[in-house]
XYZ file of C-alpha atoms in Angstrom:
641
model
C 142.542 39.225 112.514
C 141.188 38.022 115.874
C 141.193 34.321 116.653
C 142.292 33.224 113.193
C 145.374 35.274 112.312
C 146.836 32.789 109.839
C 143.897 32.452 107.452
C 143.636 36.241 107.451
C 147.299 36.929 106.774
C 148.376 37.889 103.273
C 149.372 35.177 100.831
C 151.042 34.924 97.453
C 150.109 33.208 94.206
C 152.842 33.732 91.621
C 153.378 37.485 91.239
C 150.176 38.372 93.105
C 149.607 39.088 96.773
C 146.285 38.051 98.283
C 144.674 39.978 101.113
C 144.029 36.738 103.029
C 144.318 32.962 102.667
C 140.657 32.356 101.750
C 139.529 31.376 98.258
C 135.979 30.903 97.043
C 136.204 27.709 94.997
C 134.606 27.171 91.615
C 131.106 25.766 91.482
C 128.605 25.596 88.660
C 125.344 27.456 89.202
C 123.281 26.919 86.053
C 122.524 30.656 86.288
C 124.021 31.574 82.869
C 121.962 31.208 79.724
C 122.014 27.804 78.051
C 124.025 29.273 75.171
C 127.061 30.032 77.352
C 126.428 33.739 77.896
C 126.685 35.254 81.367
C 123.448 36.500 82.948
C 122.773 39.335 85.388
C 121.928 36.637 87.918
C 125.412 35.128 87.650
C 127.087 38.539 87.957
C 125.024 39.383 91.057
C 125.930 36.034 92.613
C 129.633 36.581 91.950
C 129.379 40.113 93.346
C 127.944 38.708 96.575
C 130.846 36.280 96.832
C 133.369 39.068 96.237
C 131.766 41.322 98.846
C 131.949 38.537 101.426
C 135.620 39.050 102.237
C 137.502 36.192 100.568
C 140.869 37.082 99.022
C 140.338 35.113 95.800
C 137.034 34.537 94.009
C 136.871 31.775 91.402
C 134.218 31.684 88.711
C 132.296 28.593 87.782
C 134.025 26.505 85.155
C 133.822 27.851 81.597
C 133.970 25.369 78.744
C 136.638 26.153 76.119
C 135.415 24.434 72.929
C 132.906 25.571 70.311
C 131.410 22.098 69.804
C 130.329 21.921 73.452
C 132.123 18.640 74.097
C 133.461 20.258 77.255
C 130.050 21.488 78.368
C 128.821 19.441 81.310
C 125.866 21.488 82.557
C 122.954 23.055 80.697
C 123.622 26.475 82.208
C 127.421 26.373 82.066
C 129.162 29.512 80.874
C 131.509 29.501 77.869
C 134.931 30.906 77.100
C 135.134 29.295 73.653
C 134.837 32.452 71.534
C 135.588 36.167 71.743
C 131.860 36.905 71.825
C 131.796 35.700 75.440
C 134.481 38.135 76.623
C 132.115 41.041 77.514
C 130.128 38.864 79.933
C 133.283 37.452 81.470
C 134.632 40.985 81.863
C 131.559 41.898 83.895
C 132.432 39.148 86.374
C 136.122 40.112 86.559
C 135.194 43.766 87.067
C 132.679 43.143 89.831
C 135.145 40.934 91.722
C 137.917 43.531 91.441
C 135.568 46.340 92.490
C 134.984 44.521 95.762
C 138.619 44.055 96.705
C 139.274 40.440 95.728
C 141.463 38.785 93.116
C 139.503 37.263 90.244
C 140.179 33.755 89.023
C 138.462 32.166 86.023
C 138.286 28.395 85.827
C 138.667 26.778 82.396
C 136.832 23.460 82.456
C 136.483 20.785 79.800
C 134.121 18.259 81.400
C 135.358 15.301 79.345
C 133.668 12.140 80.642
C 130.915 14.317 82.122
C 130.622 16.639 79.113
C 128.658 16.753 75.901
C 125.471 17.605 77.746
C 123.852 18.864 74.518
C 125.408 16.083 72.394
C 124.916 12.333 72.180
C 128.475 11.454 73.288
C 131.333 12.534 75.524
C 135.088 12.478 74.899
C 137.542 10.296 76.821
C 141.065 8.973 76.272
C 139.624 5.449 76.086
C 136.153 3.963 75.922
C 135.329 3.050 79.515
C 131.599 2.524 80.169
C 129.852 5.137 82.266
C 128.892 4.130 85.799
C 126.417 6.988 86.210
C 123.488 6.827 83.836
C 123.027 10.563 83.316
C 126.403 10.928 81.572
C 126.697 10.475 77.807
C 128.159 7.372 76.084
C 131.943 7.754 75.666
C 133.871 8.121 72.428
C 137.667 7.841 72.287
C 139.332 11.169 71.597
C 141.554 11.179 68.500
C 145.068 12.574 68.211
C 143.768 15.535 66.205
C 141.119 16.199 68.849
C 143.770 16.140 71.572
C 145.686 18.797 69.671
C 142.480 20.811 69.324
C 141.674 20.469 73.029
C 145.090 21.890 73.932
C 144.560 24.745 71.481
C 141.081 25.396 72.927
C 142.489 25.726 76.455
C 145.283 28.050 75.322
C 142.938 30.318 73.382
C 140.484 30.332 76.291
C 143.314 31.475 78.565
C 144.023 34.365 76.203
C 140.367 35.396 76.416
C 140.500 35.202 80.199
C 143.453 37.558 80.201
C 141.709 39.972 77.847
C 138.576 39.820 80.004
C 140.635 41.218 82.887
C 140.971 38.259 85.235
C 143.894 38.199 87.653
C 144.571 34.473 87.434
C 143.503 31.275 85.696
C 142.570 27.899 87.108
C 142.554 24.674 85.091
C 140.397 21.770 86.221
C 141.673 18.206 86.210
C 139.330 16.439 88.646
C 136.329 14.068 89.151
C 136.092 12.686 85.601
C 136.717 15.872 83.656
C 138.944 15.635 80.565
C 142.386 16.051 82.094
C 141.563 13.737 85.005
C 140.480 10.960 82.640
C 143.917 11.103 81.016
C 145.630 11.110 84.413
C 143.702 8.140 85.814
C 144.553 4.513 85.112
C 140.821 3.808 85.438
C 139.904 5.683 82.262
C 143.171 5.867 80.328
C 143.954 2.611 78.514
C 145.848 4.228 75.619
C 148.971 2.680 74.152
C 150.350 5.847 72.514
C 152.408 8.566 74.208
C 149.319 9.721 76.154
C 148.966 6.362 77.925
C 151.098 4.127 80.081
C 152.837 5.355 83.243
C 151.781 8.445 85.177
C 154.162 10.734 83.293
C 152.718 9.697 79.955
C 149.160 9.944 81.300
C 150.003 13.457 82.516
C 151.179 14.527 79.045
C 147.917 16.279 78.119
C 147.921 18.190 81.412
C 151.542 19.244 80.895
C 150.927 20.422 77.338
C 147.906 22.444 78.425
C 149.730 24.075 81.352
C 152.787 24.871 79.249
C 150.676 26.236 76.399
C 148.591 28.392 78.682
C 151.664 29.736 80.473
C 153.246 30.701 77.157
C 150.086 32.531 76.159
C 149.486 34.540 79.367
C 153.075 35.243 80.468
C 153.450 35.940 84.178
C 149.708 35.731 84.889
C 149.331 33.062 87.615
C 147.923 29.714 86.463
C 146.773 27.128 88.998
C 145.214 23.695 88.659
C 142.720 21.559 90.562
C 143.925 17.965 90.872
C 142.672 14.928 92.710
C 144.857 13.944 95.634
C 143.035 10.653 96.137
C 140.655 9.325 93.475
C 138.909 6.769 95.726
C 138.632 4.473 92.699
C 140.585 1.540 94.100
C 137.636 -0.768 93.389
C 137.979 -0.158 89.651
C 141.690 0.296 89.097
C 142.082 4.020 89.630
C 145.272 5.831 90.553
C 147.031 5.153 93.788
C 147.395 8.134 96.086
C 151.100 8.121 95.252
C 150.321 8.500 91.548
C 147.922 11.353 92.272
C 150.582 13.135 94.315
C 153.040 12.565 91.471
C 150.614 14.313 89.095
C 150.743 17.365 91.384
C 154.548 17.354 91.206
C 154.388 17.079 87.411
C 151.962 20.018 87.284
C 154.434 22.117 89.271
C 157.242 21.153 86.889
C 155.046 22.253 83.966
C 154.622 25.701 85.518
C 151.513 25.563 87.719
C 151.535 28.356 90.290
C 149.327 26.540 92.803
C 147.480 23.254 93.205
C 143.973 22.899 94.603
C 143.657 19.405 96.066
C 140.358 17.540 95.741
C 139.123 14.120 96.814
C 137.295 11.438 94.859
C 135.373 11.308 91.608
C 131.645 11.721 91.186
C 131.431 7.952 90.734
C 133.596 7.005 93.717
C 131.928 4.423 95.935
C 132.847 6.264 99.120
C 131.381 9.346 100.755
C 133.389 12.506 100.218
C 131.391 15.648 101.079
C 128.420 14.330 103.056
C 127.798 14.821 106.775
C 129.037 11.357 107.715
C 132.561 12.456 106.747
C 134.008 14.276 109.779
C 135.043 17.863 109.178
C 138.732 18.113 108.394
C 138.978 14.413 107.538
C 140.671 14.891 104.146
C 143.425 17.242 105.262
C 145.905 14.363 105.413
C 145.760 14.227 101.607
C 146.517 17.933 101.238
C 149.371 17.527 103.702
C 150.892 14.766 101.574
C 150.710 16.991 98.496
C 152.186 19.929 100.424
C 155.213 17.824 101.339
C 155.722 16.938 97.676
C 155.511 20.374 96.012
C 156.929 23.871 96.474
C 153.906 25.852 95.279
C 150.896 26.926 97.369
C 148.461 24.139 98.237
C 144.777 24.713 98.912
C 141.817 22.532 99.761
C 138.064 22.763 100.384
C 136.221 19.486 101.260
C 134.555 19.402 104.700
C 136.223 22.450 106.218
C 133.135 24.407 107.214
C 134.457 25.795 110.502
C 137.387 28.258 110.583
C 139.382 26.593 113.341
C 140.091 23.682 110.991
C 141.865 25.593 108.192
C 143.481 27.880 110.762
C 145.125 24.883 112.400
C 145.904 23.362 108.991
C 147.730 26.513 107.863
C 149.652 26.692 111.157
C 150.716 23.036 110.907
C 151.721 23.329 107.251
C 149.024 21.114 105.752
C 147.654 23.835 103.440
C 148.453 27.407 102.425
C 144.923 28.533 101.491
C 141.433 27.675 102.755
C 139.091 27.015 99.875
C 135.326 27.065 100.289
C 132.538 26.116 97.950
C 129.310 24.996 99.651
C 129.939 26.917 102.900
C 130.072 30.138 100.857
C 127.062 29.150 98.782
C 125.227 29.000 102.102
C 126.756 32.289 103.260
C 129.001 34.391 101.000
C 129.655 36.639 104.009
C 131.313 33.792 105.910
C 134.885 35.203 105.668
C 133.812 38.649 106.839
C 131.725 37.248 109.694
C 134.657 35.113 110.843
C 137.033 38.085 110.665
C 134.581 40.244 112.648
C 134.028 37.460 115.225
C 130.358 37.042 114.282
C 130.466 33.289 113.817
C 127.052 32.858 115.460
C 125.576 34.781 112.515
C 126.984 32.501 109.813
C 124.304 30.679 107.827
C 125.789 27.193 108.104
C 126.148 24.696 105.281
C 124.599 21.386 106.358
C 126.231 19.291 103.602
C 122.824 18.395 102.195
C 124.189 18.876 98.658
C 120.882 20.158 97.321
C 122.961 22.695 95.379
C 125.037 19.963 93.759
C 122.243 17.523 92.975
C 120.130 20.124 91.173
C 122.885 20.603 88.590
C 122.277 17.107 87.275
C 118.570 17.826 86.928
C 119.588 20.832 84.778
C 118.171 23.228 87.364
C 119.753 26.358 88.893
C 121.325 25.635 92.233
C 119.331 26.195 95.418
C 120.392 26.199 99.043
C 118.380 24.578 101.835
C 119.421 27.172 104.379
C 119.749 30.335 102.233
C 116.607 31.144 100.235
C 118.250 34.261 98.747
C 120.626 32.182 96.604
C 120.195 33.330 93.012
C 118.281 36.430 94.126
C 121.220 38.524 95.356
C 120.514 41.236 92.779
C 116.793 41.485 93.563
C 116.138 44.100 96.242
C 112.840 42.567 97.349
C 114.637 39.379 98.432
C 116.682 41.266 101.018
C 120.085 39.638 100.600
C 121.745 42.937 101.522
C 119.022 43.747 104.035
C 115.357 44.680 103.874
C 113.768 48.074 103.773
C 111.450 48.433 106.743
C 107.836 47.470 106.154
C 105.528 50.419 105.542
C 103.265 49.251 108.371
C 104.752 47.704 111.495
C 102.677 44.657 112.385
C 102.225 42.677 115.557
C 102.856 39.063 114.578
C 102.721 35.772 116.474
C 104.359 32.647 115.070
C 103.155 29.334 116.503
C 105.836 26.674 116.159
C 109.609 26.792 116.633
C 110.745 24.506 113.853
C 112.749 25.750 110.867
C 109.725 27.267 109.085
C 108.563 29.189 112.141
C 112.044 30.373 113.081
C 112.857 31.555 109.560
C 109.551 33.377 109.209
C 109.977 35.044 112.598
C 113.509 36.197 111.729
C 112.632 37.562 108.302
C 109.544 39.377 109.577
C 111.536 40.875 112.468
C 114.279 42.034 110.096
C 111.610 43.945 108.190
C 110.700 45.793 111.376
C 107.699 43.841 112.642
C 106.991 43.058 116.295
C 107.321 39.262 116.436
C 106.586 36.716 119.174
C 107.140 32.972 118.754
C 105.513 30.187 120.790
C 106.874 26.633 120.933
C 105.052 24.105 123.090
C 108.046 21.764 123.377
C 110.898 22.468 125.716
C 113.321 23.181 122.848
C 113.329 24.661 119.381
C 113.865 22.709 116.191
C 110.651 20.845 115.406
C 111.187 17.622 113.472
C 114.847 18.515 112.923
C 115.343 17.331 116.512
C 114.533 13.841 115.224
C 116.367 14.116 111.909
C 119.542 15.187 113.719
C 119.761 11.751 115.364
C 119.314 9.538 112.320
C 122.875 8.927 111.119
C 126.506 9.865 111.618
C 126.969 13.603 111.286
C 123.230 14.375 111.262
C 123.729 16.513 114.359
C 124.941 19.176 111.899
C 121.279 19.688 110.998
C 120.954 21.548 114.292
C 123.429 24.206 113.169
C 120.862 26.265 111.194
C 118.410 25.970 114.091
C 120.989 27.446 116.466
C 121.857 30.192 113.985
C 118.208 31.114 113.413
C 117.663 31.336 117.180
C 120.733 33.558 117.595
C 119.684 35.848 114.734
C 116.111 36.001 116.035
C 117.415 37.125 119.424
C 119.426 39.904 117.773
C 116.410 40.941 115.685
C 114.245 41.274 118.790
C 111.998 38.213 118.463
C 110.387 37.247 121.798
C 110.329 33.518 122.587
C 107.957 31.485 124.744
C 109.469 27.986 124.742
C 107.634 25.188 126.542
C 104.443 27.253 126.337
C 101.473 25.943 124.306
C 99.701 28.576 122.246
C 95.906 28.443 122.236
C 93.222 30.905 121.092
C 92.859 31.855 124.750
C 96.583 32.653 124.946
C 96.208 35.151 122.141
C 92.756 36.518 122.904
C 93.985 39.874 124.194
C 97.080 40.268 121.999
C 95.448 42.500 119.344
C 97.389 40.774 116.564
C 97.767 41.839 112.970
C 99.006 38.445 111.760
C 99.197 34.882 113.020
C 101.527 32.299 111.437
C 100.828 28.624 112.082
C 104.014 26.547 111.760
C 103.115 23.691 114.095
C 104.129 20.764 111.919
C 101.787 18.180 110.386
C 98.405 17.429 111.874
C 98.384 13.623 111.867
C 95.280 11.451 111.840
C 95.104 8.805 114.554
C 95.985 5.139 114.026
C 95.557 1.928 116.061
C 96.767 1.810 119.633
C 100.263 0.439 120.016
C 101.462 1.550 116.601
C 104.681 3.525 116.999
C 105.764 6.788 115.363
C 109.227 8.080 114.430
C 108.983 10.408 117.408
C 108.446 7.432 119.738
C 111.454 5.564 118.377
C 113.954 8.333 117.638
C 112.811 11.023 120.056
C 111.469 9.111 123.049
C 113.758 6.094 122.987
C 111.022 3.467 122.625
C 112.649 0.195 121.520
C 110.575 -1.812 119.051
C 110.607 -5.583 118.829
C 112.991 -7.488 116.609
C 110.604 -7.773 113.634
C 109.714 -4.259 112.520
C 107.251 -3.211 109.840
C 107.746 0.383 108.692
C 104.870 1.947 106.783
C 106.301 4.449 104.305
C 109.482 4.344 102.255
C 110.097 8.069 101.824
C 112.761 9.959 103.721
C 111.015 9.565 107.077
C 110.684 5.800 106.752
C 114.252 5.340 105.552
C 115.466 7.567 108.371
C 113.734 5.366 110.949
C 115.199 2.222 109.372
C 118.717 3.676 109.326
C 118.364 4.808 112.937
C 117.274 1.361 114.073
C 119.985 -0.486 112.165
C 122.634 1.775 113.680
C 121.441 0.934 117.182
C 120.557 -2.751 117.064
C 119.787 -5.887 115.096
C 116.351 -5.699 113.532
C 114.515 -7.577 110.812
C 112.855 -4.761 108.935
C 110.176 -4.696 106.267
C 109.288 -1.431 104.532
C 105.915 -0.994 102.829
C 105.712 1.814 100.255
C 102.802 2.801 97.992
C 104.912 4.226 95.168
C 107.335 2.438 92.865
C 110.358 4.421 94.112
C 112.004 4.165 97.480
C 113.342 7.371 99.076
C 111.901 9.571 96.351
C 112.406 12.709 98.472
C 115.935 11.863 99.660
C 118.941 13.582 98.108
C 120.907 11.132 95.905
C 124.071 11.920 97.883
C 122.454 10.202 100.882
C 120.033 7.769 99.249
C 122.770 5.505 97.876
C 124.324 5.262 101.341
C 121.010 4.452 103.000
C 120.143 1.843 100.383
C 123.572 0.261 100.744
C 123.014 -0.176 104.481
C 119.457 -1.466 104.057
C 120.496 -4.027 101.454
C 123.428 -5.136 103.591
C 121.044 -5.685 106.509
C 118.601 -7.544 104.237
C 115.700 -5.155 104.665
C 112.634 -6.392 102.747
C 110.656 -4.005 100.525
C 107.022 -4.165 99.459
C 106.733 -1.580 96.699
C 103.541 -0.334 95.056
C 101.751 -1.678 98.087
C 99.051 -0.135 100.239
C 99.115 -0.928 103.949
C 96.085 -1.414 106.150
C 97.286 -1.399 109.738
C 95.091 -3.782 111.721
C 96.928 -3.395 115.007
C 100.321 -3.031 116.601
C 101.531 -6.354 115.158
C 99.597 -6.919 111.929
C 99.608 -5.157 108.568
C 97.517 -6.230 105.606
C 99.223 -5.343 102.345
C 97.483 -5.011 98.995
C 99.865 -4.497 96.141
C 100.857 -5.050 92.571
C 101.818 -8.680 93.159
C 99.443 -10.068 95.780
C 97.482 -9.326 98.913
C 99.012 -10.669 102.080
C 99.262 -10.242 105.807
C 102.546 -9.201 107.424
C 103.202 -9.931 111.072
C 105.776 -8.137 113.157
C 106.669 -7.394 116.724
C 106.237 -3.663 116.102
C 104.652 -1.432 113.483
C 106.049 2.056 112.887
C 103.901 4.540 110.987
C 106.250 6.711 108.897
C 103.735 7.667 106.198
C 101.304 10.079 107.739
C 97.935 10.873 106.279
C 98.295 14.478 107.304
C 95.874 17.287 106.935
C 96.588 20.965 106.596
C 96.512 22.680 109.966
C 93.073 24.214 110.410
C 93.291 27.924 111.220
C 89.578 28.093 112.018
C 90.116 27.733 115.767
C 92.065 31.001 115.651
C 89.251 32.774 113.808
C 89.029 36.387 114.894
C 92.369 36.318 116.719
C 94.231 38.129 113.936
C 93.371 39.983 110.758
C 95.680 37.676 108.745
C 96.267 33.949 109.353
C 98.910 31.959 107.434
C 99.948 28.287 107.417
C 103.546 27.318 106.477
C 106.004 24.458 106.625
C 104.846 20.928 107.444
C 101.616 22.385 108.824
C 100.825 23.227 105.200
C 102.251 20.018 103.708
C 104.901 17.654 105.126
C 108.094 18.070 103.095
C 111.836 18.567 103.617
C 113.985 21.066 105.515
C 114.611 23.248 102.471
C 110.865 23.581 101.877
C 110.283 24.623 105.487
C 112.990 27.304 105.493
C 111.975 28.645 102.080
C 108.298 28.727 103.148
C 109.188 30.756 106.215
C 111.393 33.176 104.316
C 108.924 33.781 101.488
C 106.148 34.607 103.921
C 108.382 36.707 106.167
C 109.507 38.883 103.258
C 105.965 39.880 102.277
C 103.870 39.718 105.448
């Protein structure tokens, strides 16, 4: 058990013993078919999670009703009819075959449901704050009775499908949570009023499910702190009381969560320090006598280890960290932490769900391809021909390509002209609180490259002359964007963030995509600036994940940043920008101009003509984009080169 004996000791949930205190938490994938049936892709994904070493593996939520009022995602799986049992059995079987306990989550999405309908169900009609959710309709007494029946019958199917335990979900705006919360429950019947009345639906579901499945353990996910104080949500004391009521009703464990999807406070982004929310789990633990578990910003094992020792939690739950690396528990147990593919809290996986797309991971391109041999999740077969490959550029694209090619047996050398690896991530890691976590995948890629035998030349420019006598089979150009020149005195993000150049008080930033917003956020965190952003499109931050965009925009509005949208900038010098836009043409004067919208051109491989039989261009050298694009570019080339 090494350095973390407590998270790797056995645990107990009801009648069952767990091999350790680690639980893979439920997350939707959008891998199942849109009709609720389980796909091979979902089974392969769950198999990977089970093989990774966690003691309990939880499925994504399965909606329990035939109408689909509980369905919150296009690719959500169903447990609403016996016809779904064979697919569910496949998941239970593959988890059991790999030594873990299987847990199926029953999830009626309530306020966030009805994805294929024109309404959602709630205890009371409270307008939606997030536009992509359906208009609410008040649930009737008969429909409440039916919802309880749906959950109970779904639990019976879970038992027949062979699962070891059941989890009910009462969080973030899903059906049970909307009854529990004062924010969304305005009823005047026995399902409204004080917390015990608002918990009535939860109690009836737990009691009904327990009667149906006997001594099969039944747990529940509940919010320990709604973070809805600005709109009349539950106090933390009321949320803790709901956990006590769940225990009284027969719950065998409680999984503590934080916030709703519409909370106006960050919950799982990088600006929230790791381990920050454990105080909530600790408060719940003091109030109940059943096992308590929590996920939420516990990406490093020393945090849950200490939390178990100090009595804050009984089990370490993981969702996004095990999306990034299902093998995380095994690697921790085997003291291979430097090999863990680290979650960077980018929430690309989460945000794609609301675009009705299968989840992706910025740092693990194999997500969703675990069952496809060619993608190499379980390791690559060696390439038929061993090639001599040089990668030019040590950013994420170059590092990932070098690693993947080396894992396939190629002879790989990487050149990076700067004194350190990381490329533009070195700048991005300084933008805001917690952004230093973006360096974690860079460090992991370097460590894995070393183990795979990649040779590094850092601080060494690579020219055609450098490679003239190398007798290469393939050359990969991953040097970042080739930027056209602009007037003298105009600053770049590298000048400001990387080199410490301080602009004047009045700053004009050209470009309102992620780079431009990043520069603005960086400046506003380090001084008082009057900033104007000029953007050609009609949307600011169009390439920024929504989990971060709302925070950035909040800061920029608070600091009274001016925006010129649908406007083209003609930079006349280091202090003057002429703007032609939808409203009017005008001249903007500032003390400094920062160019954050580069007219880049694809890196020209012609200068390396004749150096190698194959020449490839990847990452920002191909087209400036985001971190996930760079890593996926590198992986996709490395797996076929």
